[in-house]
GROMACS .gro file of C-alpha atoms in nm:
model
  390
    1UNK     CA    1   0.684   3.165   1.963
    2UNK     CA    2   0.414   3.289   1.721
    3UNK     CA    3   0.458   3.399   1.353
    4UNK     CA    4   0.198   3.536   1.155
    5UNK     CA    5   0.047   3.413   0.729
    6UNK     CA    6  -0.139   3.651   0.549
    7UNK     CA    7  -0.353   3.719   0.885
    8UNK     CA    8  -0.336   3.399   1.039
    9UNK     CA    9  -0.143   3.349   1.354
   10UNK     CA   10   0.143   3.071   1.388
   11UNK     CA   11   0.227   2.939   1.754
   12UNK     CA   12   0.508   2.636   1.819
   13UNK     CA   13   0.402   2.394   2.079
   14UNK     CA   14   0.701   2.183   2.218
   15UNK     CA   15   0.571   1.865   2.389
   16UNK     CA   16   0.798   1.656   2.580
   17UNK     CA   17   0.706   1.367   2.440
   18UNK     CA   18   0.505   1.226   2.130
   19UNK     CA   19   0.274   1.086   2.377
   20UNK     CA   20   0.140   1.393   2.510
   21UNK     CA   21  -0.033   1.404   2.149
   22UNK     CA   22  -0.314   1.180   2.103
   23UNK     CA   23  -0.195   0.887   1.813
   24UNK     CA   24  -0.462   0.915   1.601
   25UNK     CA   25  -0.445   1.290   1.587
   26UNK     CA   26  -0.051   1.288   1.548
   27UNK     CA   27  -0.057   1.045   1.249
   28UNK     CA   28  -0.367   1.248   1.105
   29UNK     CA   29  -0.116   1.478   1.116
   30UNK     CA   30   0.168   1.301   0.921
   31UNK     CA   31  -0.075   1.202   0.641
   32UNK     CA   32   0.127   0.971   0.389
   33UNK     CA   33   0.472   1.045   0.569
   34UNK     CA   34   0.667   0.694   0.661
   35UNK     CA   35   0.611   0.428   0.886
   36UNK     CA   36   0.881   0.655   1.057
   37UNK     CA   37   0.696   0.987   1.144
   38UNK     CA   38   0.433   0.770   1.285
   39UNK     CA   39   0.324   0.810   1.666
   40UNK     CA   40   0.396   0.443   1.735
   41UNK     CA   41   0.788   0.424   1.583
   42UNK     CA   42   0.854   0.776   1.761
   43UNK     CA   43   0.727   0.672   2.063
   44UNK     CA   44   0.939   0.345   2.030
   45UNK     CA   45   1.267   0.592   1.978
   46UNK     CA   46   1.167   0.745   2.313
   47UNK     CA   47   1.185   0.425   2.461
   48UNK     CA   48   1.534   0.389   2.422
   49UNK     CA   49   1.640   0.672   2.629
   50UNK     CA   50   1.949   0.765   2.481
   51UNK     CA   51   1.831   1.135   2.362
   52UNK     CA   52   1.574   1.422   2.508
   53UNK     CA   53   1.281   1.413   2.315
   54UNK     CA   54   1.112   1.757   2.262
   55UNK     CA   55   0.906   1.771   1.961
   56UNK     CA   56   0.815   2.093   1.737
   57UNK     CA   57   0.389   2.128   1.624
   58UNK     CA   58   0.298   2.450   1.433
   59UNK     CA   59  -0.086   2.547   1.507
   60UNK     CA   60  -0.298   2.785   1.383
   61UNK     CA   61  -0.671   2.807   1.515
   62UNK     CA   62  -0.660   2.514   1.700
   63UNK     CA   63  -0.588   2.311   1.402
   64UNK     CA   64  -0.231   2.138   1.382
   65UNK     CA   65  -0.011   2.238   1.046
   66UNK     CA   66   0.306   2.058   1.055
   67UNK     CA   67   0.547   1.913   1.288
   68UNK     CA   68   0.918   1.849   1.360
   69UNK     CA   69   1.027   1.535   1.586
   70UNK     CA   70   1.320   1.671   1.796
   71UNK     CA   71   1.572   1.440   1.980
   72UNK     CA   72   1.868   1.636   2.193
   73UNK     CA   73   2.204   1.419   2.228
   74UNK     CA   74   2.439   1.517   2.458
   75UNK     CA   75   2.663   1.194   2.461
   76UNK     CA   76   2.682   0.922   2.269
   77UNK     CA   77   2.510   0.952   1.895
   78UNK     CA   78   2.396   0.661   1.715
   79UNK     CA   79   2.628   0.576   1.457
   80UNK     CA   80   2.513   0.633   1.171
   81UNK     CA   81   2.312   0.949   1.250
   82UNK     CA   82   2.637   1.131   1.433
   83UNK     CA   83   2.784   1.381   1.235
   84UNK     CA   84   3.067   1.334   1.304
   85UNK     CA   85   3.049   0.964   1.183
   86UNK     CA   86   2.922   1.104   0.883
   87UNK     CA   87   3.086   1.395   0.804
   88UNK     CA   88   3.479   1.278   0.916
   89UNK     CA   89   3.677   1.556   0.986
   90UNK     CA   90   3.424   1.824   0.947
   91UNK     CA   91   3.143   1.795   1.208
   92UNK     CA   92   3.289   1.817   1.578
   93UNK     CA   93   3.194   1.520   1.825
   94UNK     CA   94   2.881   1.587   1.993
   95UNK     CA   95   2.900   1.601   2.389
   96UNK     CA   96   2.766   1.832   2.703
   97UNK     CA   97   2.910   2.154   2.585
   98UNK     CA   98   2.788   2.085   2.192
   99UNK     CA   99   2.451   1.914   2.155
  100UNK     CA  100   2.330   1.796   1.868
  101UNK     CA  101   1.981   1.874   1.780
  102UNK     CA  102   1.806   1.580   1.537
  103UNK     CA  103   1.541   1.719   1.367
  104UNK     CA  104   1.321   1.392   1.244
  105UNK     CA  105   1.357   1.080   1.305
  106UNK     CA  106   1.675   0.913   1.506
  107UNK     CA  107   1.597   0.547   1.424
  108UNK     CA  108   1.502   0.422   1.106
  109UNK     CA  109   1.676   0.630   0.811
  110UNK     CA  110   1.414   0.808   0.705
  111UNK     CA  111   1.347   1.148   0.807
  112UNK     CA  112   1.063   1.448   0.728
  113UNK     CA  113   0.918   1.796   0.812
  114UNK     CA  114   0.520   1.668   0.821
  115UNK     CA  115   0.257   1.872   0.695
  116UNK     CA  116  -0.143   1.814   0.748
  117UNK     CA  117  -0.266   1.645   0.465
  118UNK     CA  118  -0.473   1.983   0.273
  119UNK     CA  119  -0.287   2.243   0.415
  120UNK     CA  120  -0.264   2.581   0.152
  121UNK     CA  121   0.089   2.614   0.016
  122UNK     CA  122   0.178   2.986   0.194
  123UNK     CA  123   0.021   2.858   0.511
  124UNK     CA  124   0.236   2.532   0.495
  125UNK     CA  125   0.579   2.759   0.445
  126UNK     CA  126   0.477   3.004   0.697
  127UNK     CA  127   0.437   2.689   0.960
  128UNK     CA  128   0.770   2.498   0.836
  129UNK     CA  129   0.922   2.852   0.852
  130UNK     CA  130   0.835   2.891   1.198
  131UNK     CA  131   0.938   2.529   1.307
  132UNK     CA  132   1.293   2.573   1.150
  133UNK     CA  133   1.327   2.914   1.341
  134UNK     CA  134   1.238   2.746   1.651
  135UNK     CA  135   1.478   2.467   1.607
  136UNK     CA  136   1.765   2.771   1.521
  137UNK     CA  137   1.682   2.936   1.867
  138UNK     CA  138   1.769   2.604   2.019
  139UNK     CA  139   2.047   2.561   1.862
  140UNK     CA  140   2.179   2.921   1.904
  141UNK     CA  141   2.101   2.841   2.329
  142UNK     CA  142   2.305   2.522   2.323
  143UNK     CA  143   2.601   2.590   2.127
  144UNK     CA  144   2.566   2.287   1.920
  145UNK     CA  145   2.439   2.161   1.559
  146UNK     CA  146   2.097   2.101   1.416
  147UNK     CA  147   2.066   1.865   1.143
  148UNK     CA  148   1.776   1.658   0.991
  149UNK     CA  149   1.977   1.366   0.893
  150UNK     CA  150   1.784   1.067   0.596
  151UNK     CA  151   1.518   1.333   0.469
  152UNK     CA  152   1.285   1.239   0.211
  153UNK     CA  153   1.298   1.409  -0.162
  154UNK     CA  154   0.921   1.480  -0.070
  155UNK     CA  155   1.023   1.642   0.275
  156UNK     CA  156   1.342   1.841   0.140
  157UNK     CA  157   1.104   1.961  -0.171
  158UNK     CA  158   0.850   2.180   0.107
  159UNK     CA  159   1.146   2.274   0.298
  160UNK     CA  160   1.364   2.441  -0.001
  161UNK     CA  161   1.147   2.762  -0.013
  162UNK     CA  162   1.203   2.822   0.368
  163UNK     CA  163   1.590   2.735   0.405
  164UNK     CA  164   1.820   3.036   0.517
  165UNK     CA  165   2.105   3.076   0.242
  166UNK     CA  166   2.368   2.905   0.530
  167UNK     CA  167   2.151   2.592   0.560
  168UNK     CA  168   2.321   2.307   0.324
  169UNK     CA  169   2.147   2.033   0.181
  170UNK     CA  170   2.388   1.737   0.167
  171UNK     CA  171   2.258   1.434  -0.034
  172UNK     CA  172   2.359   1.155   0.196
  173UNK     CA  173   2.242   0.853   0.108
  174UNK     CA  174   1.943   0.693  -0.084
  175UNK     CA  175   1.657   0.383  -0.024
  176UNK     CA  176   1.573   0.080  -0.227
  177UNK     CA  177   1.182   0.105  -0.324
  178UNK     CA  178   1.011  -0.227  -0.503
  179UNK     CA  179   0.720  -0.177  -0.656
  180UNK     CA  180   0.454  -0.463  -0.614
  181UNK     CA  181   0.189  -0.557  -0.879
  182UNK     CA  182  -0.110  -0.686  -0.778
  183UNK     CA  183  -0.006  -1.032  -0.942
  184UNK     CA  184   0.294  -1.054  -0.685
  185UNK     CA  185   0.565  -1.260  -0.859
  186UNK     CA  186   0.425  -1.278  -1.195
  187UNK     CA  187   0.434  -0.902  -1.181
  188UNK     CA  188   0.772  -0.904  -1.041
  189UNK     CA  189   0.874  -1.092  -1.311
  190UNK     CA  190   0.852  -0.840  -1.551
  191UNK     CA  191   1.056  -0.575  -1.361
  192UNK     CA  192   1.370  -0.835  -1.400
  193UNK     CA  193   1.554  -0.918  -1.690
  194UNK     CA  194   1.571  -1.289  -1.797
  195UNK     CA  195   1.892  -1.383  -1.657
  196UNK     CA  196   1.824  -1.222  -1.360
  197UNK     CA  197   1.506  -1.424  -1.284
  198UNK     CA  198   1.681  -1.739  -1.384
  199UNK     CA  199   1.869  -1.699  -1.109
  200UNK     CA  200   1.542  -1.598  -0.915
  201UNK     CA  201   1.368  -1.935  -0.977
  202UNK     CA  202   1.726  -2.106  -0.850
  203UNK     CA  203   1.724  -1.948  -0.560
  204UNK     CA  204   1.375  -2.071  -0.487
  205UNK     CA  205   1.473  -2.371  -0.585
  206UNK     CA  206   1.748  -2.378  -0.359
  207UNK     CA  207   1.540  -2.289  -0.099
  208UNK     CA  208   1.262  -2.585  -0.125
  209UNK     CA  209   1.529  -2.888  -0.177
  210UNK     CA  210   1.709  -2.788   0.125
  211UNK     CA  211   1.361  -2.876   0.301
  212UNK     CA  212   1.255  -2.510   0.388
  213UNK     CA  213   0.925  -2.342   0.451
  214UNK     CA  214   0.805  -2.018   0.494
  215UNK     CA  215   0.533  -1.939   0.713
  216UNK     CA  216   0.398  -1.581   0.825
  217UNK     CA  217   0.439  -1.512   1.218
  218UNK     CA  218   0.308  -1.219   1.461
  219UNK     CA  219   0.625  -1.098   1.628
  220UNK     CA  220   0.453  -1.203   1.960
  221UNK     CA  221   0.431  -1.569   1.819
  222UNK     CA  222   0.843  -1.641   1.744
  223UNK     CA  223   1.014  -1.325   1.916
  224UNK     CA  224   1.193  -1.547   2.124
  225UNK     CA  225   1.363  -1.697   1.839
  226UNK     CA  226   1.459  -1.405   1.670
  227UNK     CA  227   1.772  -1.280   1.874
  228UNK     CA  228   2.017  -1.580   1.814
  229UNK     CA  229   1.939  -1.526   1.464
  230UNK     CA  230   1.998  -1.170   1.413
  231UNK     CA  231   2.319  -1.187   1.625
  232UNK     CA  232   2.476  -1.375   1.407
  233UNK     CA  233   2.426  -1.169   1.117
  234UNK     CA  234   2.502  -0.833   1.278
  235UNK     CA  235   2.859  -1.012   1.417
  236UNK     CA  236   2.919  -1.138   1.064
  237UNK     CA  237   2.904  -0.764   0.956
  238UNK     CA  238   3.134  -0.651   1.260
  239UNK     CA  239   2.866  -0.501   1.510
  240UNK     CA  240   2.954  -0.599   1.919
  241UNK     CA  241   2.648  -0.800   1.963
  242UNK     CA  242   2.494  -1.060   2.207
  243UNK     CA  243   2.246  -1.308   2.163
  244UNK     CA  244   2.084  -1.213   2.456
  245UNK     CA  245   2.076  -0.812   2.385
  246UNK     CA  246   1.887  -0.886   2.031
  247UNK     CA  247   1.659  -1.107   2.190
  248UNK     CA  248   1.540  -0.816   2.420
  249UNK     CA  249   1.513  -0.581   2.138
  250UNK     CA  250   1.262  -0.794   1.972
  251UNK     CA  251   1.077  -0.872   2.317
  252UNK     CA  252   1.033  -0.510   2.363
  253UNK     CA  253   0.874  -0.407   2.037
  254UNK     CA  254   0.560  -0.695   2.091
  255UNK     CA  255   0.355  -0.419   2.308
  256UNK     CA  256   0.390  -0.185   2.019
  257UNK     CA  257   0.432  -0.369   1.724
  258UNK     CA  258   0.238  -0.672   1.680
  259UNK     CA  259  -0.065  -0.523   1.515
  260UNK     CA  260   0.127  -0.377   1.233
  261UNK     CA  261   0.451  -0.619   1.239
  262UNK     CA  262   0.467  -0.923   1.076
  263UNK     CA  263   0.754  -1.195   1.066
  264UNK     CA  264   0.876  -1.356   0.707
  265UNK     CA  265   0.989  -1.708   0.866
  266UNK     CA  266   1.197  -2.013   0.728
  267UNK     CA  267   1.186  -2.322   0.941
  268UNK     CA  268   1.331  -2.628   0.842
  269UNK     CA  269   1.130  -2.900   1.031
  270UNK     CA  270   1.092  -2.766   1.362
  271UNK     CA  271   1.334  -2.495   1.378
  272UNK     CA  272   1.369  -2.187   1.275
  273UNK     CA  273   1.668  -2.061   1.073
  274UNK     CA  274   1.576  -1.771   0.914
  275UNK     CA  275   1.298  -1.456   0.946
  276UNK     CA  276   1.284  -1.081   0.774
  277UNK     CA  277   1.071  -0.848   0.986
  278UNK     CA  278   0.867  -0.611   0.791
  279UNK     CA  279   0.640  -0.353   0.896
  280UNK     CA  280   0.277  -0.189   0.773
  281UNK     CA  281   0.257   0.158   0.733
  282UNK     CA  282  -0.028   0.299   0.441
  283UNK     CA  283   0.067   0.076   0.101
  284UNK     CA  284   0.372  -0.003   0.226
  285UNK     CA  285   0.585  -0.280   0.371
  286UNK     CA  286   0.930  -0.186   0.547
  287UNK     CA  287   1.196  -0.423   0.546
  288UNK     CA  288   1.374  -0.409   0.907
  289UNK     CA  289   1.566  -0.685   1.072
  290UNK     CA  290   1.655  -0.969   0.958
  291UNK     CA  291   1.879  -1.282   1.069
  292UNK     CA  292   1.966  -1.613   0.910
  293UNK     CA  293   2.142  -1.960   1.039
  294UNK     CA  294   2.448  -1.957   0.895
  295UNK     CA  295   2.436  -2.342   0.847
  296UNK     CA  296   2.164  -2.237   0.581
  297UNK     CA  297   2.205  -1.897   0.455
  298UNK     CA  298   2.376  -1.975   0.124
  299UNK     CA  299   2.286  -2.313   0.053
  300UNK     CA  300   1.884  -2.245   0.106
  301UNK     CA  301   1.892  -1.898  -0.027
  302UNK     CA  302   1.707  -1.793   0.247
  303UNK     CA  303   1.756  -1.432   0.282
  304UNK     CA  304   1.659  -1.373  -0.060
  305UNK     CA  305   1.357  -1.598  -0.046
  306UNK     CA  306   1.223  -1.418   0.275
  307UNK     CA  307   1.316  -1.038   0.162
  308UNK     CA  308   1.185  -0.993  -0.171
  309UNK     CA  309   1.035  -1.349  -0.332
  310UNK     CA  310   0.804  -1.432   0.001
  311UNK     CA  311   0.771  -1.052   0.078
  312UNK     CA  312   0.619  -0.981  -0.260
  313UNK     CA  313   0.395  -1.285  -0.241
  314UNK     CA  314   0.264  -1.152   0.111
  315UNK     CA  315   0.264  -0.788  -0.019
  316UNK     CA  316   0.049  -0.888  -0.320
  317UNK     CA  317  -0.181  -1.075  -0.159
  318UNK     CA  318  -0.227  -0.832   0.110
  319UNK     CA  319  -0.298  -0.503  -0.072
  320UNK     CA  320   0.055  -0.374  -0.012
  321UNK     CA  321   0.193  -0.154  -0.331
  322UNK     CA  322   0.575  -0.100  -0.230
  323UNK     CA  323   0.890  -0.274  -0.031
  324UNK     CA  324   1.066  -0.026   0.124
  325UNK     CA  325   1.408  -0.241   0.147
  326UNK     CA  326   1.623   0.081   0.343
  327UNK     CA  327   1.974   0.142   0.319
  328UNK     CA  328   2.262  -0.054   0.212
  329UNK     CA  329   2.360  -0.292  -0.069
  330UNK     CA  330   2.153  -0.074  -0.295
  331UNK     CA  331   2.337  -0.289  -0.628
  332UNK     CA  332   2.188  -0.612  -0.473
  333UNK     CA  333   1.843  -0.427  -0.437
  334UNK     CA  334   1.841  -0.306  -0.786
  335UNK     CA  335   1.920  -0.577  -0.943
  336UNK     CA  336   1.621  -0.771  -0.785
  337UNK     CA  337   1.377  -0.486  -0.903
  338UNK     CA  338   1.455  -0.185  -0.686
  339UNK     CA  339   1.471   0.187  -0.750
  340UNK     CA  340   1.684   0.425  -0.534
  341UNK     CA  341   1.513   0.731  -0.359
  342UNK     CA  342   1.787   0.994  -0.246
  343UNK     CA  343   1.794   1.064   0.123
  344UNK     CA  344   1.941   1.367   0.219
  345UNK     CA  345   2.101   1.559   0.538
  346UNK     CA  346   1.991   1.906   0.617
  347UNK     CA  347   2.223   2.107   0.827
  348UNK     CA  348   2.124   2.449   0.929
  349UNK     CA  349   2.377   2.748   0.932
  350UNK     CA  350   2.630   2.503   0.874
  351UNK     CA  351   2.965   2.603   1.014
  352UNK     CA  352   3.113   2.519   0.697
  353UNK     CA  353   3.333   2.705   0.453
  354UNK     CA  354   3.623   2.694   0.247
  355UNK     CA  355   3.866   2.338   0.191
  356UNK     CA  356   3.551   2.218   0.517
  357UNK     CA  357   3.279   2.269   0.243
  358UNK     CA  358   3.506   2.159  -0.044
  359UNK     CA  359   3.571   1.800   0.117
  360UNK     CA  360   3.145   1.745   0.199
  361UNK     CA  361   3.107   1.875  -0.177
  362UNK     CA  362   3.390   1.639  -0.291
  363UNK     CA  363   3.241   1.323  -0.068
  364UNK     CA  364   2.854   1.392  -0.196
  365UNK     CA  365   2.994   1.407  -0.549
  366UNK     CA  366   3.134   1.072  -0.516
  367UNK     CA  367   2.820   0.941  -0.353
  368UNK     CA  368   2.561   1.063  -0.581
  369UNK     CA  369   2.817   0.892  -0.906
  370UNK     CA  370   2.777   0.571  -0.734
  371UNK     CA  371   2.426   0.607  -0.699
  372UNK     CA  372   2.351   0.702  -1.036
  373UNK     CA  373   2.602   0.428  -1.170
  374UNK     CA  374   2.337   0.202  -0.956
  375UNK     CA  375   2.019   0.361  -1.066
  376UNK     CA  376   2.028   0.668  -1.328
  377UNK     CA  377   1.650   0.749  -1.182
  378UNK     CA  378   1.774   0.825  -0.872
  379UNK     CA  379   1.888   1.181  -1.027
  380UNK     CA  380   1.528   1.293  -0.934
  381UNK     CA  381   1.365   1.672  -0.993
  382UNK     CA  382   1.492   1.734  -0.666
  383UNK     CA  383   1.871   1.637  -0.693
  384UNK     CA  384   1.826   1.870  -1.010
  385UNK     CA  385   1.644   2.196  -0.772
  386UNK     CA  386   1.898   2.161  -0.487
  387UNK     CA  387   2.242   2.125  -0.686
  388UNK     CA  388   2.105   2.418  -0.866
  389UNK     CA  389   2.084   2.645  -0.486
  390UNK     CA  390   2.429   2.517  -0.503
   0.00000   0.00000   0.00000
């Protein structure tokens, strides 16, 4: 497929698979994008086999302009990126005779269109232009839906001027962002009210007369005692679990991960009994898994102690300038000094319309309320430009 900018010829390559781009040349690519656009965590998605990779890379005299990870499901979605999950009632299950086509990222809930770092403005549309009409063909051959699912304010911002007037924007869900002075927790101090870091020097408290200690592990030092841990958190929270799966999660990221993965750890003597994983990616730490003893989670404080107290300590020390804490108990993450970035869905020529469009309208409404009752900054410039498409 080639499209043309003011004289300068677009083509689409579609490798098979991230690693038929050299790393260094794909993250080039993705500039500042996310620990998630990176060559190393879409590579790691690969690995898990449960989607056809074919990726989208706009070119234009040999140099790269943007890209579009691609992942084609034709059975089972993972939860919280199937539509239908999602969008109850609306989206149709995905299967053999309806594919869904996952622009971005399908592990990690961030998502993004990436465009080379200096690229001009028209010649970045023309490219995004031609890597959403490429994604429509497929879509129009399989039958299905294409959807960017967790996309970045940043992301959605390039892609307004290119969507086709059928393409919704659906503001889906939103991530907790720390900030991290260069003081760590004296900094942090003064992004929490009084009371609340009262309770702060409790929990550390807490955490040092129950005989804790945190110490800083590669993931190939303690991955073996990470599974047991996890499990029991992710059971606690209703997810079908083993001890033994988790543990082989963790043993398969080492090869990948150990240079740029790093393991918050509480032991208590010998043992173990609590860790946070985070991850490096530019001036950023991402939180990921994490897993407590139960025997120890409340009384110690530990999760708290790990996930922000020891994490901006380490972060601090270590040039970092943001947590990025994800999804989920965005109140909790607030309160301990987090702001809310909105994270949106992106469905193109949604098959949508009428009391269908009413109830996603209806559901986002709610959503973006509870948001803003969280964090009123997460109404951001671009909230404002894509309720105004409407």
């Amino acid at each position: 497929m080639t499209e043309r900018a003011r004289g300068e010829s677009i083509s689409i390559g579609e490798p098979a698979s991230v690693n038929e781009v050299e790393p260094a040349a794909w993250d080039a690519l993705a500039g500042d994008a996310s620990l998630y656009s990176s060559h190393t965590w879409l590579r790691y998605g690969e690995e898990l086999r449960d989607s056809v990779p074919g990726h989208l890379v706009a070119s234009s005299g040999g140099r790269r302009l943007a890209a579009l990870p691609v992942h084609r499901f034709t059975a089972k979605v993972p939860h919280f990126y199937d539509p239908a999950v999602l969008f109850p009632g609306v989206a149709e299950p995905t299967g053999e005779d309806r594919p869904l086509l996952l622009g971005g990222t399908r592990l990690g809930y961030t998502s993004e269109a990436l465009v080379a770092p200096g690229t001009p403005a028209p010649l970045a549309r023309a490219a995004l232009r031609a890597l959403l009409g490429r994604l429509r063909e497929r879509r129009e051959a399989d039958g299905g839906l294409a959807a960017m699912l967790y996309v970045t304010d940043e992301s959605v911002a390039q892609l307004l001027p290119v969507l086709d007037p059928g393409d919704r924007l659906v503001l889906l869900d939103a991530t907790a962002v720390i900030p991290v002075d260069p003081t760590g927790l004296d900094g942090y101090r003064e992004r929490l009210s009084s009371r609340r870091f009262a309770a702060v020097r409790k929990e550390i408290r807490r955490f040092e007369e129950a005989g804790c200690r945190a110490e800083v592990r590669l993931l190939s030092e303690c991955h073996e005692d990470l599974g047991p841990l996890s499990a029991q958190v992710l059971r606690r929270y209703g997810h079908d679990v083993t001890d033994e799966g988790e543990s082989e999660r963790f043993t398969a990221q080492v090869g990948l991960f150990d240079d740029n993965c790093r393991i918050l750890a509480a032991y208590r003597d010998d043992r173990m009994v609590g860790f946070t994983q985070f991850f490096f990616w530019g001036d950023v730490m991402y939180g990921r898994s994490h897993g407590v003893d139960d025997s120890m989670a409340r009384a110690a404080s530990v999760y708290f102690n790990l996930t922000y107290y020891q994490a901006v300590r380490y972060a601090a020390e270590h040039g970092y300038r943001h947590l990025d804490m994800s999804c989920d108990s965005l109140d909790a993450k607030v309160a301990r000094g987090g702001h809310l970035k909105p994270l949106w869905a992106l469905v193109l020529d949604a098959p949508w319309s009428g009391p269908m469009l009413d109830r996603v309208r209806a559901e986002e409404k709610e959503r973006r309320e509870a948001f803003a009752a969280i964090d009123p900054g997460v109404e951001s410039p671009v909230v404002q430009l894509v309720a105004a498409r409407g």
